[in-house]
């Protein structure tokens, strides 16, 4: 994959896209114990050099309802991804450059983001809102 169009075509061939805009795709994955997890894939262009990147992002919970200090300590032990915010939501996010993206460089982080966000949501909210 080398372009956003290539990635979009790949995602459409492998997954059900729940929502889509020019620079965003939303997917919903079934996880263990009848849980689900929303994942948003964003296309971004770096202002510094014009290169395209993608964020693979999944919500965990609302900012005011999470123990952020504990959450940060937990995420500090992960290999892929980190915490971010999107509006009033705390998300687990991983970013990769699009130009040289291979299937493995997309699939592995995608599934790590899904699993990690779902575990964090369950642990820190006790629910399955996302």
XYZ file of N, CA, C and O in Angstrom, residues 3-110:
432
model
N -0.813 4.547 -0.976
C -1.672 5.729 -0.962
C -2.880 5.480 -0.064
O -3.208 4.333 0.264
N -3.537 6.559 0.273
C -4.775 6.474 1.051
C -5.827 5.677 0.269
O -6.529 4.851 0.848
N -5.903 5.877 -1.022
C -6.853 5.118 -1.849
C -6.562 3.625 -1.790
O -7.492 2.814 -1.729
N -5.285 3.254 -1.816
C -4.913 1.842 -1.708
C -5.342 1.263 -0.363
O -5.873 0.157 -0.293
N -5.094 2.016 0.710
C -5.479 1.546 2.041
C -6.994 1.422 2.147
O -7.505 0.435 2.677
N -7.714 2.407 1.644
C -9.175 2.344 1.681
C -9.691 1.123 0.930
O -10.583 0.420 1.416
N -9.137 0.841 -0.234
C -9.561 -0.326 -1.011
C -9.269 -1.612 -0.236
O -10.115 -2.519 -0.179
N -8.102 -1.687 0.375
C -7.745 -2.855 1.176
C -8.724 -3.043 2.330
O -9.220 -4.149 2.571
N -8.998 -1.974 3.059
C -9.908 -2.053 4.206
C -11.306 -2.466 3.746
O -11.943 -3.330 4.364
N -11.798 -1.891 2.669
C -13.121 -2.253 2.153
C -13.194 -3.724 1.742
O -14.253 -4.343 1.871
N -12.089 -4.274 1.236
C -12.075 -5.683 0.832
C -12.008 -6.646 2.007
O -12.404 -7.794 1.883
N -11.516 -6.187 3.154
C -11.315 -7.064 4.319
C -12.308 -6.858 5.446
O -12.539 -7.776 6.222
N -12.855 -5.651 5.563
C -13.672 -5.307 6.723
C -14.931 -4.576 6.296
O -15.010 -4.023 5.204
N -15.883 -4.531 7.223
C -17.094 -3.749 6.993
C -16.852 -2.335 7.532
O -16.552 -2.148 8.710
N -16.982 -1.359 6.664
C -16.781 0.038 7.049
C -18.119 0.602 7.508
O -19.101 0.598 6.765
N -18.166 1.080 8.759
C -19.406 1.585 9.343
C -19.694 3.023 8.938
O -20.850 3.431 8.866
N -18.639 3.802 8.685
C -18.795 5.198 8.288
C -17.514 5.593 7.557
O -16.455 5.026 7.793
N -17.641 6.584 6.687
C -16.474 6.989 5.902
C -16.627 8.433 5.453
O -17.713 8.871 5.092
N -15.512 9.141 5.507
C -15.402 10.484 4.934
C -14.112 10.523 4.136
O -13.393 9.539 4.074
N -13.801 11.665 3.560
C -12.601 11.766 2.715
C -11.335 11.273 3.420
O -10.532 10.562 2.838
N -11.141 11.676 4.673
C -9.915 11.362 5.390
C -10.140 10.471 6.607
O -9.332 10.472 7.545
N -11.241 9.688 6.621
C -11.557 8.885 7.791
C -12.362 7.654 7.404
O -13.211 7.723 6.509
N -12.074 6.553 8.088
C -12.891 5.340 7.995
C -13.163 4.854 9.413
O -12.243 4.817 10.247
N -14.406 4.485 9.686
C -14.788 3.962 10.993
C -15.163 2.495 10.825
O -15.968 2.148 9.955
N -14.580 1.653 11.653
C -14.863 0.228 11.642
C -15.291 -0.198 13.040
O -14.889 0.431 14.027
N -16.075 -1.259 13.127
C -16.482 -1.810 14.412
C -16.119 -3.288 14.411
O -16.528 -4.027 13.512
N -15.356 -3.692 15.408
C -14.887 -5.069 15.513
C -15.535 -5.763 16.699
O -15.679 -5.171 17.766
N -15.891 -7.023 16.521
C -16.358 -7.861 17.619
C -15.127 -8.388 18.345
O -14.182 -8.862 17.707
N -15.131 -8.287 19.673
C -14.026 -8.807 20.469
C -14.566 -9.915 21.367
O -15.680 -10.386 21.169
N -13.790 -10.315 22.352
C -14.201 -11.407 23.238
C -15.400 -11.041 24.106
O -15.667 -9.859 24.348
N -16.079 -12.064 24.578
C -17.169 -11.925 25.550
C -18.268 -10.989 25.077
O -18.783 -10.172 25.844
N -18.630 -11.082 23.798
C -19.712 -10.292 23.200
C -19.462 -8.796 23.277
O -20.397 -8.000 23.309
N -18.224 -8.397 23.308
C -17.856 -6.987 23.327
C -17.547 -6.540 21.906
O -17.309 -7.350 21.018
N -17.536 -5.235 21.700
C -17.145 -4.676 20.408
C -16.208 -3.502 20.652
O -16.129 -2.981 21.767
N -15.512 -3.099 19.588
C -14.598 -1.969 19.706
C -14.604 -1.160 18.416
O -14.439 -1.708 17.339
N -14.827 0.130 18.560
C -14.802 1.062 17.435
C -13.359 1.420 17.134
O -12.558 1.655 18.048
N -13.029 1.475 15.849
C -11.701 1.911 15.415
C -11.887 2.951 14.317
O -12.677 2.749 13.393
N -11.174 4.041 14.445
C -11.187 5.088 13.431
C -9.805 5.134 12.789
O -8.786 5.152 13.492
N -9.772 5.129 11.475
C -8.519 5.278 10.743
C -8.553 6.652 10.081
O -9.463 6.940 9.305
N -7.606 7.487 10.450
C -7.524 8.859 9.943
C -6.345 8.997 8.996
O -5.273 8.459 9.263
N -6.521 9.767 7.944
C -5.397 10.160 7.086
C -4.988 11.569 7.469
O -5.815 12.472 7.574
N -3.680 11.776 7.655
C -3.148 13.088 8.024
C -1.982 13.430 7.125
O -1.267 12.545 6.659
N -1.779 14.706 6.902
C -0.636 15.173 6.128
C 0.223 16.043 7.037
O -0.274 17.009 7.633
N 1.499 15.695 7.155
C 2.395 16.480 7.991
C 2.711 17.801 7.311
O 3.111 17.825 6.140
N 2.550 18.884 8.039
C 2.809 20.211 7.486
C 4.285 20.394 7.142
O 4.623 21.072 6.168
N 5.162 19.789 7.910
C 6.601 19.995 7.728
C 7.111 19.513 6.379
O 7.949 20.168 5.765
N 6.608 18.355 5.924
C 7.154 17.819 4.675
C 6.100 17.274 3.710
O 6.438 16.743 2.665
N 4.837 17.378 4.068
C 3.759 16.941 3.184
C 3.541 15.444 3.127
O 2.732 14.958 2.337
N 4.260 14.680 3.951
C 4.083 13.227 3.929
C 2.755 12.842 4.575
O 2.270 13.517 5.480
N 2.176 11.744 4.072
C 0.902 11.270 4.598
C 1.141 10.190 5.647
O 1.992 9.318 5.477
N 0.368 10.260 6.701
C 0.402 9.292 7.791
C -1.025 8.841 8.068
O -1.980 9.512 7.663
N -1.149 7.750 8.791
C -2.462 7.357 9.289
C -2.396 7.190 10.797
O -1.361 6.802 11.347
N -3.501 7.538 11.440
C -3.727 7.207 12.845
C -4.685 6.031 12.845
O -5.690 6.052 12.142
N -4.387 5.040 13.655
C -5.326 3.968 13.961
C -5.726 4.230 15.404
O -4.893 4.157 16.312
N -6.986 4.583 15.629
C -7.398 5.131 16.921
C -8.683 4.468 17.406
O -9.589 4.219 16.616
N -8.740 4.209 18.704
C -9.916 3.584 19.280
C -10.232 4.222 20.633
O -9.343 4.354 21.475
N -11.494 4.620 20.860
C -11.850 5.269 22.118
C -11.857 4.296 23.295
O -12.193 3.119 23.143
N -11.497 4.841 24.453
C -11.479 4.069 25.701
C -12.595 4.546 26.624
O -13.304 3.757 27.220
N -12.728 5.860 26.780
C -13.723 6.417 27.687
C -13.655 7.925 27.692
O -12.830 8.526 27.003
N -14.528 8.519 28.468
C -14.585 9.978 28.566
C -13.522 10.486 29.539
O -13.261 9.861 30.572
N -12.927 11.615 29.205
C -11.815 12.174 29.979
C -12.142 12.271 31.461
O -11.385 11.814 32.306
N -13.272 12.834 31.800
C -13.631 13.068 33.196
C -14.018 11.826 33.968
O -14.200 11.881 35.181
N -14.132 10.693 33.303
C -14.571 9.472 33.981
C -13.469 8.421 34.117
O -13.735 7.291 34.511
N -12.243 8.800 33.788
C -11.135 7.849 33.837
C -10.085 8.286 34.847
O -9.866 9.482 35.050
N -9.425 7.325 35.447
C -8.271 7.579 36.309
C -7.069 7.722 35.375
O -6.404 6.730 35.043
N -6.824 8.947 34.907
C -5.800 9.178 33.893
C -4.400 8.815 34.355
O -3.599 8.297 33.571
N -4.088 9.058 35.625
C -2.748 8.727 36.124
C -2.508 7.219 36.034
O -1.468 6.772 35.548
N -3.457 6.448 36.468
C -3.327 4.989 36.401
C -3.308 4.509 34.955
O -2.525 3.620 34.590
N -4.158 5.083 34.128
C -4.227 4.726 32.710
C -2.893 5.007 32.012
O -2.386 4.180 31.253
N -2.300 6.157 32.299
C -1.004 6.500 31.708
C 0.088 5.522 32.142
O 0.924 5.118 31.336
N 0.073 5.120 33.409
C 1.062 4.150 33.879
C 0.879 2.810 33.161
O 1.858 2.182 32.759
N -0.345 2.395 32.968
C -0.620 1.134 32.276
C -0.159 1.198 30.827
O 0.521 0.294 30.338
N -0.510 2.266 30.127
C -0.153 2.394 28.714
C 1.347 2.585 28.537
O 1.901 2.216 27.504
N 2.017 3.084 29.550
C 3.466 3.244 29.486
C 4.197 1.931 29.292
O 5.354 1.922 28.889
N 3.527 0.832 29.539
C 4.138 -0.491 29.376
C 3.808 -1.137 28.038
O 4.181 -2.283 27.809
N 3.119 -0.437 27.146
C 2.771 -1.019 25.857
C 3.876 -0.753 24.837
O 4.634 0.209 24.963
N 3.945 -1.599 23.834
C 4.953 -1.455 22.793
C 4.424 -0.603 21.653
O 5.137 0.225 21.087
N 3.175 -0.794 21.299
C 2.553 -0.091 20.174
C 1.506 0.869 20.719
O 0.689 0.497 21.553
N 1.536 2.105 20.244
C 0.485 3.058 20.563
C 0.712 3.864 21.820
O 1.679 3.669 22.557
N -0.204 4.793 22.027
C -0.178 5.660 23.188
C -1.530 6.306 23.357
O -2.436 6.106 22.553
N -1.682 7.097 24.399
C -2.941 7.770 24.664
C -3.029 9.094 23.934
O -2.025 9.774 23.743
N -4.239 9.435 23.543
C -4.516 10.716 22.905
C -5.934 11.115 23.298
O -6.621 10.384 24.018
N -6.354 12.277 22.840
C -7.737 12.689 23.039
C -8.368 13.026 21.697
O -7.690 13.446 20.758
N -9.649 12.825 21.641
C -10.454 13.220 20.492
C -11.728 13.801 21.062
O -12.568 13.057 21.578
N -11.822 15.119 21.043
C -12.941 15.766 21.723
C -12.839 15.489 23.210
O -11.799 15.714 23.822
N -13.882 14.939 23.792
C -13.901 14.620 25.224
C -13.549 13.160 25.500
O -13.716 12.688 26.619
N -13.079 12.459 24.485
C -12.744 11.045 24.646
C -11.247 10.825 24.748
O -10.464 11.496 24.082
N -10.868 9.871 25.580
C -9.497 9.390 25.616
C -9.437 8.218 24.646
O -10.313 7.351 24.646
N -8.415 8.215 23.800
C -8.277 7.161 22.806
C -6.913 6.494 22.939
O -5.975 7.075 23.489
N -6.843 5.282 22.415
C -5.568 4.608 22.250
C -5.247 4.715 20.779
O -6.077 4.374 19.928
N -4.041 5.212 20.433
C -3.720 5.546 19.046
C -2.321 5.088 18.675
O -1.401 5.161 19.475
N -2.208 4.661 17.436
C -0.910 4.330 16.848
C -0.850 5.019 15.488
O -1.849 5.045 14.760
N 0.303 5.561 15.117
C 0.458 6.273 13.855
C 1.576 5.644 13.034
O 2.605 5.249 13.587
N 1.355 5.573 11.723
C 2.364 5.032 10.809
C 2.383 5.845 9.522
O 1.360 6.372 9.092
N 3.574 5.938 8.884
C 3.639 6.632 7.593
C 2.953 5.786 6.526
O 3.067 4.563 6.508
N 2.257 6.432 5.630
C 1.481 5.748 4.609
C 2.313 5.333 3.401
O 2.061 4.285 2.807
N 3.320 6.091 3.039
C 4.048 5.877 1.778
C 4.595 4.466 1.618
O 4.464 3.867 0.557
N 5.203 3.925 2.650
C 5.835 2.612 2.551
C 5.106 1.556 3.379
O 5.670 0.534 3.735
N 3.851 1.795 3.673
C 3.087 0.918 4.549
C 2.862 -0.448 3.909
O 2.367 -0.547 2.792
N 3.240 -1.493 4.638
C 2.965 -2.857 4.177
C 1.714 -3.361 4.888
O 1.264 -2.767 5.873
N 1.191 -4.464 4.419
C 0.002 -5.039 5.047
C 0.284 -5.362 6.505
O -0.518 -5.060 7.386
N 1.433 -5.954 6.800
C 1.788 -6.299 8.174
C 1.895 -5.054 9.048
O 1.504 -5.070 10.216
N 2.429 -3.968 8.486
C 2.564 -2.726 9.261
C 1.218 -2.075 9.531
O 1.116 -1.206 10.382
N 0.190 -2.492 8.805
C -1.162 -2.015 9.073
C -1.927 -3.007 9.952
O -2.508 -2.627 10.947
N -1.920 -4.272 9.575
C -2.717 -5.291 10.273
C -2.281 -5.494 11.718
O -3.131 -5.548 12.614
N -0.996 -5.627 11.957
C -0.540 -5.870 13.322
C -0.888 -4.723 14.265
O -1.492 -4.958 15.314
N -0.576 -3.475 13.923
C -0.981 -2.379 14.811
C -2.511 -2.248 14.924
O -3.019 -1.944 15.998
N -3.227 -2.485 13.825
C -4.692 -2.418 13.879
C -5.219 -3.349 14.964
O -6.002 -2.942 15.827
